[in-house]
Amino acid sequence: MTSGDRGHPPEQWGSSLGFVLAAAGSAVGLGNLWGFAYRASQGGGAAFVVLYLLIVAVVCLPVLVAEMVLGRSTGHAPLLAPITAGGRRWAPLGWLFMAAAIGILSYYAVLMGWTGRSLIHALSAPLPADIPAAERFFAGISSGGDAVLGHLISLALTGVVVAAGIKAGIERLTRWAMPLLFLLLLALVIWAAFLPGAHEGYNGFLLRWDASKLTDLTTIRNAFTQAFFSIGTGIGAILAYSTYLNRRSGIPGEAVAVVGMDTAVGLMAGCITFPLVASFGLVDVVSSSTVGTLFISLPTGLASLGGAGRVVAALFFLLAYVAAITSSVSLLEVPVSSLMDRLGWSRSRSVWLMVLLIAVIGLPSCLDVAVLERMDALFGGVCLIAGGLLLALLLGWQVPDRFRTDLLESGSSPDLVRLLRWALRWISVPAISLGLLISIIDLAKSWSGAGA
Ligand code: PHE
């Protein structure tokens, strides 16, 4: 490792659009389709949506730009980039990126397995006729052999794409997957808008305004977690992708495109799930929300539509699986690029070793949904937000010149750079500190059984 030097990754994105689609692919995932609905349904309503949008625009966006600058300006993978920029004492941040990416992928692949299994089921058998039947089906796919198999297949597919490399693997996948995903999503949003109870769905969950929820701890934790998880900043995934960026890319514009697409998909997913829930009288199931909610309520609701319902269910789970794999590849790229960078290993050796390790770490989540929920709260919640805070401190306060110089040299206007740096220092840092504190307190409360 040569501190201060710029690493020279041998690969580059084919084009700026290729990078933006890949980064948007990382951001858009199960977090948007399943996490947004799951968290929005935990009582926050419109207050949750407002907090979420606010956090995305003023807190996450500057951090995302900082993460991209750190990757491009150092040219090093997530493990070494913080040391290269800030010196030895920033080494823990590199390890936090590694731990968080491995931790998240270990249960994300399990969720992908459930999604794939639900897709196959929708294609091959009638949907469950009522909630108890759906719960039995879900219990079957979310534990034991089925869950392990789905987890392993999903990890193996992710490994195949990452092993093929940046341009031939990840960029090639996201180039067709992202447009397909938008089309499917749009078709389902339009379909859902014509369901009999659509308006109650929008009003009940997304538009219901209760100002007191703005200060409710669980709503705040949900909005923070959802914003960071959904954009996927704070974990080194976008950092890893940015090391393959050329020096001319306009990072702020690309960051806005990524955040815009991600937010649009989250809201569109809400416009599919909530009308469905309201229309088929599934409000109670959703309000007692767990990670399994969508997998239970969606197929049950659609069952009453017969064959057409099966088509919609299959499309939805296909969409979710495509969205998930464009995210899981970015998670795997974090440890893979770090091993290549730190130890000089080949891409395929790094990929398969990591796939093996993550497969083992994910086993407890395959066997017990409660473990999966805790992994999500810890790695997808606290670790990700902590990573975001450290990134903002590193580029906002420790090495602000690196932030400024990189952006100015690639053609961003001085006013924009000043504004971004100001936001990183004075908005992102205090807001994330507060969000992290609230998240830890609320999580500790709920784990000790006192909270929601
Ligand atoms: N953003 C992805 C999702 O919404 C998950 C993810 C998190 C991807 C962190 C990369 C980094 O599903």
Short mmCIF file of C-alpha atoms in Angstrom, two decimals, residues 54-382:
data_model
loop_
_atom_site.label_atom_id
_atom_site.label_comp_id
_atom_site.label_asym_id
_atom_site.label_seq_id
_atom_site.Cartn_x
_atom_site.Cartn_y
_atom_site.Cartn_z
CA LEU A 54 -35.47 15.85 3.43
CA ILE A 55 -32.74 13.50 4.63
CA VAL A 56 -32.08 12.25 1.11
CA ALA A 57 -31.75 15.74 -0.35
CA VAL A 58 -29.78 17.58 2.29
CA VAL A 59 -27.96 14.88 4.26
CA CYS A 60 -27.31 11.91 1.95
CA LEU A 61 -26.61 13.76 -1.28
CA PRO A 62 -23.46 15.57 -0.01
CA VAL A 63 -22.27 12.31 1.56
CA LEU A 64 -22.79 10.47 -1.71
CA VAL A 65 -20.73 13.10 -3.52
CA ALA A 66 -18.03 12.75 -0.84
CA GLU A 67 -18.01 8.98 -1.22
CA MET A 68 -17.64 9.29 -5.00
CA VAL A 69 -14.83 11.81 -4.64
CA LEU A 70 -13.00 9.55 -2.18
CA GLY A 71 -13.13 6.64 -4.65
CA ARG A 72 -12.14 8.57 -7.72
CA SER A 73 -9.47 10.77 -6.14
CA THR A 74 -7.66 7.93 -4.38
CA GLY A 75 -8.23 5.25 -7.01
CA HIS A 76 -8.21 2.76 -4.13
CA ALA A 77 -10.81 0.23 -3.07
CA PRO A 78 -12.90 0.83 0.08
CA LEU A 79 -10.42 -0.82 2.46
CA LEU A 80 -7.50 1.43 1.51
CA ALA A 81 -9.17 4.61 0.25
CA PRO A 82 -9.69 6.13 3.75
CA ILE A 83 -6.02 5.58 4.68
CA THR A 84 -4.84 6.99 1.39
CA ALA A 85 -6.86 10.15 1.96
CA GLY A 86 -6.63 10.63 5.72
CA GLY A 87 -3.68 8.57 6.96
CA ARG A 88 -3.37 5.50 9.17
CA ARG A 89 -5.86 6.55 11.80
CA TRP A 90 -8.63 6.29 9.22
CA ALA A 91 -8.00 2.56 8.78
CA PRO A 92 -11.07 1.62 10.89
CA LEU A 93 -13.34 3.24 8.30
CA GLY A 94 -12.01 0.85 5.64
CA TRP A 95 -12.76 -2.07 7.94
CA LEU A 96 -16.21 -0.69 8.70
CA PHE A 97 -16.96 -0.63 4.95
CA MET A 98 -15.82 -4.24 4.64
CA ALA A 99 -17.79 -5.44 7.66
CA ALA A 100 -20.96 -3.60 6.65
CA ALA A 101 -20.89 -4.79 3.03
CA ILE A 102 -20.26 -8.40 4.03
CA GLY A 103 -22.85 -8.21 6.82
CA ILE A 104 -25.54 -6.72 4.57
CA LEU A 105 -24.90 -9.10 1.67
CA SER A 106 -25.08 -12.08 4.03
CA TYR A 107 -28.78 -11.44 4.70
CA TYR A 108 -29.59 -9.58 1.46
CA ALA A 109 -28.89 -12.80 -0.44
CA VAL A 110 -31.38 -14.56 1.84
CA LEU A 111 -34.06 -12.02 0.94
CA MET A 112 -33.16 -12.53 -2.71
CA GLY A 113 -33.67 -16.24 -2.20
CA TRP A 114 -37.19 -15.65 -0.85
CA THR A 115 -37.89 -13.36 -3.80
CA GLY A 116 -36.69 -15.92 -6.33
CA ARG A 117 -38.69 -18.65 -4.63
CA SER A 118 -41.83 -16.49 -4.67
CA LEU A 119 -41.29 -15.84 -8.38
CA ILE A 120 -41.03 -19.54 -9.15
CA HIS A 121 -44.11 -20.21 -7.07
CA ALA A 122 -46.16 -17.55 -8.87
CA LEU A 123 -45.16 -19.10 -12.19
CA SER A 124 -45.84 -22.68 -11.23
CA ALA A 125 -48.77 -22.82 -8.80
CA PRO A 126 -51.91 -20.90 -7.81
CA LEU A 127 -51.29 -18.10 -5.31
CA PRO A 128 -52.25 -18.74 -1.66
CA ALA A 129 -55.98 -18.19 -1.21
CA ASP A 130 -55.91 -16.55 2.22
CA ILE A 131 -53.53 -15.13 4.81
CA PRO A 132 -53.05 -18.37 6.81
CA ALA A 133 -52.15 -20.20 3.60
CA ALA A 134 -49.74 -17.41 2.64
CA GLU A 135 -48.19 -17.50 6.10
CA ARG A 136 -47.64 -21.24 5.79
CA PHE A 137 -46.04 -20.74 2.38
CA PHE A 138 -43.83 -17.98 3.74
CA ALA A 139 -42.79 -20.08 6.75
CA GLY A 140 -41.77 -22.77 4.27
CA ILE A 141 -39.62 -20.56 2.08
CA SER A 142 -38.05 -18.55 4.87
CA SER A 143 -36.47 -21.39 6.78
CA GLY A 144 -34.71 -24.67 6.23
CA GLY A 145 -33.49 -26.08 2.92
CA ASP A 146 -35.45 -23.76 0.63
CA ALA A 147 -34.00 -20.65 2.26
CA VAL A 148 -30.44 -22.00 2.20
CA LEU A 149 -30.75 -22.99 -1.45
CA GLY A 150 -32.16 -19.59 -2.47
CA HIS A 151 -29.37 -17.86 -0.55
CA LEU A 152 -26.65 -19.95 -2.22
CA ILE A 153 -28.05 -19.57 -5.73
CA SER A 154 -28.39 -15.80 -5.30
CA LEU A 155 -24.82 -15.49 -4.05
CA ALA A 156 -23.52 -17.65 -6.88
CA LEU A 157 -25.32 -15.52 -9.51
CA THR A 158 -23.92 -12.38 -7.89
CA GLY A 159 -20.45 -13.98 -7.96
CA VAL A 160 -20.72 -14.81 -11.67
CA VAL A 161 -21.51 -11.18 -12.57
CA VAL A 162 -18.79 -9.69 -10.36
CA ALA A 163 -16.21 -12.22 -11.56
CA ALA A 164 -16.86 -11.10 -15.15
CA GLY A 165 -15.60 -7.64 -14.20
CA ILE A 166 -16.74 -4.04 -14.24
CA LYS A 167 -17.51 -3.54 -17.91
CA ALA A 168 -18.25 -7.09 -19.02
CA GLY A 169 -20.13 -8.03 -15.84
CA ILE A 170 -21.68 -5.22 -13.84
CA GLU A 171 -22.09 -2.62 -16.61
CA ARG A 172 -23.46 -5.18 -19.05
CA LEU A 173 -26.04 -6.35 -16.50
CA THR A 174 -27.25 -2.91 -15.41
CA ARG A 175 -27.55 -1.59 -18.96
CA TRP A 176 -30.52 -3.79 -19.73
CA ALA A 177 -31.74 -4.43 -16.20
CA MET A 178 -32.40 -0.82 -15.20
CA PRO A 179 -34.57 0.14 -18.20
CA LEU A 180 -36.48 -3.15 -17.83
CA LEU A 181 -37.03 -2.42 -14.18
CA PHE A 182 -38.44 1.05 -14.84
CA LEU A 183 -40.80 -0.29 -17.48
CA LEU A 184 -42.14 -3.05 -15.24
CA LEU A 185 -42.53 -0.64 -12.38
CA LEU A 186 -44.40 1.89 -14.48
CA ALA A 187 -46.74 -0.77 -15.80
CA LEU A 188 -47.54 -1.91 -12.26
CA VAL A 189 -48.05 1.65 -10.96
CA ILE A 190 -50.61 2.27 -13.70
CA TRP A 191 -52.30 -1.06 -13.05
CA ALA A 192 -52.49 -0.35 -9.29
CA ALA A 193 -53.96 3.13 -9.83
CA PHE A 194 -57.12 1.51 -11.25
CA LEU A 195 -57.69 -0.83 -8.33
CA PRO A 196 -60.94 -0.09 -6.47
CA GLY A 197 -59.33 1.06 -3.21
CA ALA A 198 -56.33 2.82 -4.71
CA HIS A 199 -57.09 6.19 -3.17
CA GLU A 200 -57.51 4.78 0.30
CA GLY A 201 -54.12 3.17 -0.16
CA TYR A 202 -52.41 6.43 -1.04
CA ASN A 203 -54.29 8.33 1.66
CA GLY A 204 -53.90 5.73 4.38
CA PHE A 205 -50.15 5.33 4.17
CA LEU A 206 -48.36 7.85 2.03
CA LEU A 207 -50.47 10.96 2.49
CA ARG A 208 -51.84 10.66 6.04
CA TRP A 209 -50.47 13.69 7.87
CA ASP A 210 -49.76 13.66 11.59
CA ALA A 211 -47.28 16.38 12.56
CA SER A 212 -46.43 14.70 15.87
CA LYS A 213 -44.82 11.86 13.88
CA LEU A 214 -42.10 14.28 12.79
CA THR A 215 -40.58 13.99 16.25
CA ASP A 216 -41.42 10.36 16.85
CA LEU A 217 -38.19 8.40 17.44
CA THR A 218 -39.20 5.34 15.46
CA THR A 219 -40.31 7.45 12.50
CA ILE A 220 -36.99 9.33 12.56
CA ARG A 221 -34.97 6.11 12.82
CA ASN A 222 -36.99 4.60 9.98
CA ALA A 223 -36.49 7.64 7.76
CA PHE A 224 -32.74 7.73 8.43
CA THR A 225 -32.25 4.02 7.94
CA GLN A 226 -34.37 3.97 4.82
CA ALA A 227 -32.57 6.96 3.28
CA PHE A 228 -29.08 5.59 3.88
CA PHE A 229 -29.93 2.00 3.02
CA SER A 230 -31.84 2.89 -0.09
CA ILE A 231 -29.23 5.23 -1.52
CA GLY A 232 -26.62 2.79 -0.26
CA THR A 233 -24.17 5.45 0.78
CA GLY A 234 -21.86 5.01 3.77
CA ILE A 235 -20.72 1.50 2.98
CA GLY A 236 -18.16 1.86 0.20
CA ALA A 237 -20.23 0.36 -2.63
CA ILE A 238 -20.45 3.59 -4.61
CA LEU A 239 -16.87 4.30 -3.56
CA ALA A 240 -15.74 1.05 -5.16
CA TYR A 241 -17.64 1.92 -8.36
CA SER A 242 -16.17 5.43 -8.39
CA THR A 243 -12.58 4.19 -8.52
CA TYR A 244 -13.36 3.16 -12.11
CA LEU A 245 -14.57 6.67 -13.03
CA ASN A 246 -12.60 8.91 -15.33
CA ARG A 247 -11.33 12.33 -14.26
CA ARG A 248 -13.83 14.27 -16.33
CA SER A 249 -17.07 12.89 -14.92
CA GLY A 250 -19.31 15.53 -13.36
CA ILE A 251 -19.83 13.84 -10.00
CA PRO A 252 -22.53 16.15 -8.53
CA GLY A 253 -24.77 15.71 -11.58
CA GLU A 254 -24.29 11.96 -11.51
CA ALA A 255 -25.08 11.87 -7.79
CA VAL A 256 -28.32 13.79 -8.37
CA ALA A 257 -29.30 11.36 -11.15
CA VAL A 258 -28.69 8.37 -8.87
CA VAL A 259 -30.58 9.85 -5.93
CA GLY A 260 -33.43 10.98 -8.18
CA MET A 261 -33.90 7.53 -9.71
CA ASP A 262 -33.69 5.85 -6.34
CA THR A 263 -36.28 8.13 -4.75
CA ALA A 264 -38.59 7.81 -7.73
CA VAL A 265 -38.48 4.02 -7.48
CA GLY A 266 -39.19 4.11 -3.72
CA LEU A 267 -42.25 6.30 -4.23
CA MET A 268 -43.43 4.29 -7.23
CA ALA A 269 -43.14 1.08 -5.21
CA GLY A 270 -45.30 2.70 -2.53
CA CYS A 271 -47.83 3.54 -5.26
CA ILE A 272 -48.05 -0.17 -6.08
CA THR A 273 -48.07 -1.77 -2.66
CA PHE A 274 -50.42 0.56 -0.78
CA PRO A 275 -53.30 0.53 -3.27
CA LEU A 276 -52.97 -3.23 -3.33
CA VAL A 277 -53.06 -3.49 0.43
CA ALA A 278 -56.07 -1.19 0.73
CA SER A 279 -57.90 -2.75 -2.17
CA PHE A 280 -57.63 -6.29 -0.85
CA GLY A 281 -58.26 -5.46 2.81
CA LEU A 282 -54.78 -6.36 4.00
CA VAL A 283 -54.25 -3.32 6.19
CA ASP A 284 -54.01 -5.34 9.41
CA VAL A 285 -51.33 -7.66 8.03
CA VAL A 286 -49.25 -4.73 6.90
CA SER A 287 -49.58 -2.74 10.09
CA SER A 288 -48.19 -5.57 12.16
CA SER A 289 -45.29 -5.26 9.80
CA THR A 290 -42.35 -7.64 9.71
CA VAL A 291 -39.84 -8.35 7.00
CA GLY A 292 -42.17 -11.01 5.64
CA THR A 293 -45.15 -8.69 5.13
CA LEU A 294 -44.83 -8.13 1.42
CA PHE A 295 -44.14 -11.78 0.72
CA ILE A 296 -47.35 -12.66 2.55
CA SER A 297 -49.75 -9.85 1.66
CA LEU A 298 -48.91 -9.35 -1.98
CA PRO A 299 -49.59 -12.86 -3.30
CA THR A 300 -52.69 -13.23 -1.12
CA GLY A 301 -54.16 -10.00 -2.44
CA LEU A 302 -53.42 -10.92 -6.01
CA ALA A 303 -54.84 -14.43 -5.65
CA SER A 304 -58.38 -13.09 -5.85
CA LEU A 305 -57.66 -11.92 -9.40
CA GLY A 306 -56.98 -15.45 -10.61
CA GLY A 307 -54.68 -15.82 -13.64
CA ALA A 308 -54.18 -12.06 -14.06
CA GLY A 309 -53.10 -11.88 -10.41
CA ARG A 310 -50.49 -14.53 -10.99
CA VAL A 311 -49.06 -12.57 -13.91
CA VAL A 312 -48.83 -9.43 -11.78
CA ALA A 313 -47.25 -11.35 -8.89
CA ALA A 314 -44.70 -12.92 -11.22
CA LEU A 315 -43.86 -9.51 -12.73
CA PHE A 316 -43.47 -7.98 -9.30
CA PHE A 317 -41.12 -10.67 -8.00
CA LEU A 318 -39.18 -10.64 -11.26
CA LEU A 319 -38.78 -6.89 -10.93
CA ALA A 320 -37.65 -7.31 -7.32
CA TYR A 321 -35.13 -9.99 -8.23
CA VAL A 322 -33.62 -7.89 -11.02
CA ALA A 323 -33.43 -4.88 -8.71
CA ALA A 324 -31.81 -7.02 -6.03
CA ILE A 325 -29.06 -8.47 -8.17
CA THR A 326 -27.96 -5.06 -9.45
CA SER A 327 -27.55 -4.15 -5.75
CA SER A 328 -25.93 -7.35 -4.54
CA VAL A 329 -23.16 -7.05 -7.13
CA SER A 330 -22.22 -3.64 -5.69
CA LEU A 331 -22.10 -5.07 -2.18
CA LEU A 332 -19.82 -7.90 -3.28
CA GLU A 333 -17.59 -5.47 -5.16
CA VAL A 334 -16.62 -3.82 -1.84
CA PRO A 335 -14.65 -6.75 -0.32
CA VAL A 336 -13.65 -8.12 -3.74
CA SER A 337 -12.03 -4.89 -4.95
CA SER A 338 -10.45 -4.47 -1.50
CA LEU A 339 -8.78 -7.89 -1.64
CA MET A 340 -7.56 -7.22 -5.17
CA ASP A 341 -6.22 -3.84 -4.11
CA ARG A 342 -4.67 -4.87 -0.78
CA LEU A 343 -3.34 -8.34 -1.54
CA GLY A 344 -3.01 -8.22 -5.30
CA TRP A 345 -5.35 -11.19 -5.73
CA SER A 346 -7.08 -11.92 -9.02
CA ARG A 347 -10.73 -10.91 -9.40
CA SER A 348 -12.06 -14.46 -9.59
CA ARG A 349 -10.10 -15.69 -6.59
CA SER A 350 -11.34 -12.74 -4.51
CA VAL A 351 -14.92 -13.27 -5.68
CA TRP A 352 -15.20 -16.95 -4.86
CA LEU A 353 -13.46 -16.70 -1.52
CA MET A 354 -15.82 -13.91 -0.49
CA VAL A 355 -18.88 -15.75 -1.79
CA LEU A 356 -17.91 -18.71 0.37
CA LEU A 357 -17.37 -16.58 3.45
CA ILE A 358 -20.63 -14.67 2.99
CA ALA A 359 -22.54 -17.90 2.35
CA VAL A 360 -21.43 -19.17 5.76
CA ILE A 361 -22.11 -15.90 7.58
CA GLY A 362 -25.61 -15.84 6.07
CA LEU A 363 -26.64 -19.28 7.30
CA PRO A 364 -28.14 -18.15 10.63
CA SER A 365 -30.28 -15.60 8.72
CA CYS A 366 -31.49 -18.39 6.44
CA LEU A 367 -32.64 -20.41 9.39
CA ASP A 368 -34.18 -17.76 11.60
CA VAL A 369 -36.00 -14.62 10.43
CA ALA A 370 -35.37 -12.95 13.81
CA VAL A 371 -31.62 -13.15 13.17
CA LEU A 372 -32.12 -11.62 9.74
CA GLU A 373 -34.05 -8.71 11.24
CA ARG A 374 -31.27 -8.06 13.73
CA MET A 375 -28.57 -8.24 11.07
CA ASP A 376 -30.56 -5.67 9.10
CA ALA A 377 -30.96 -3.34 12.08
CA LEU A 378 -27.26 -3.56 12.93
CA PHE A 379 -25.50 -3.63 9.55
CA GLY A 380 -28.14 -2.03 7.33
CA GLY A 381 -29.04 0.55 9.99
CA VAL A 382 -26.35 1.52 12.47
#
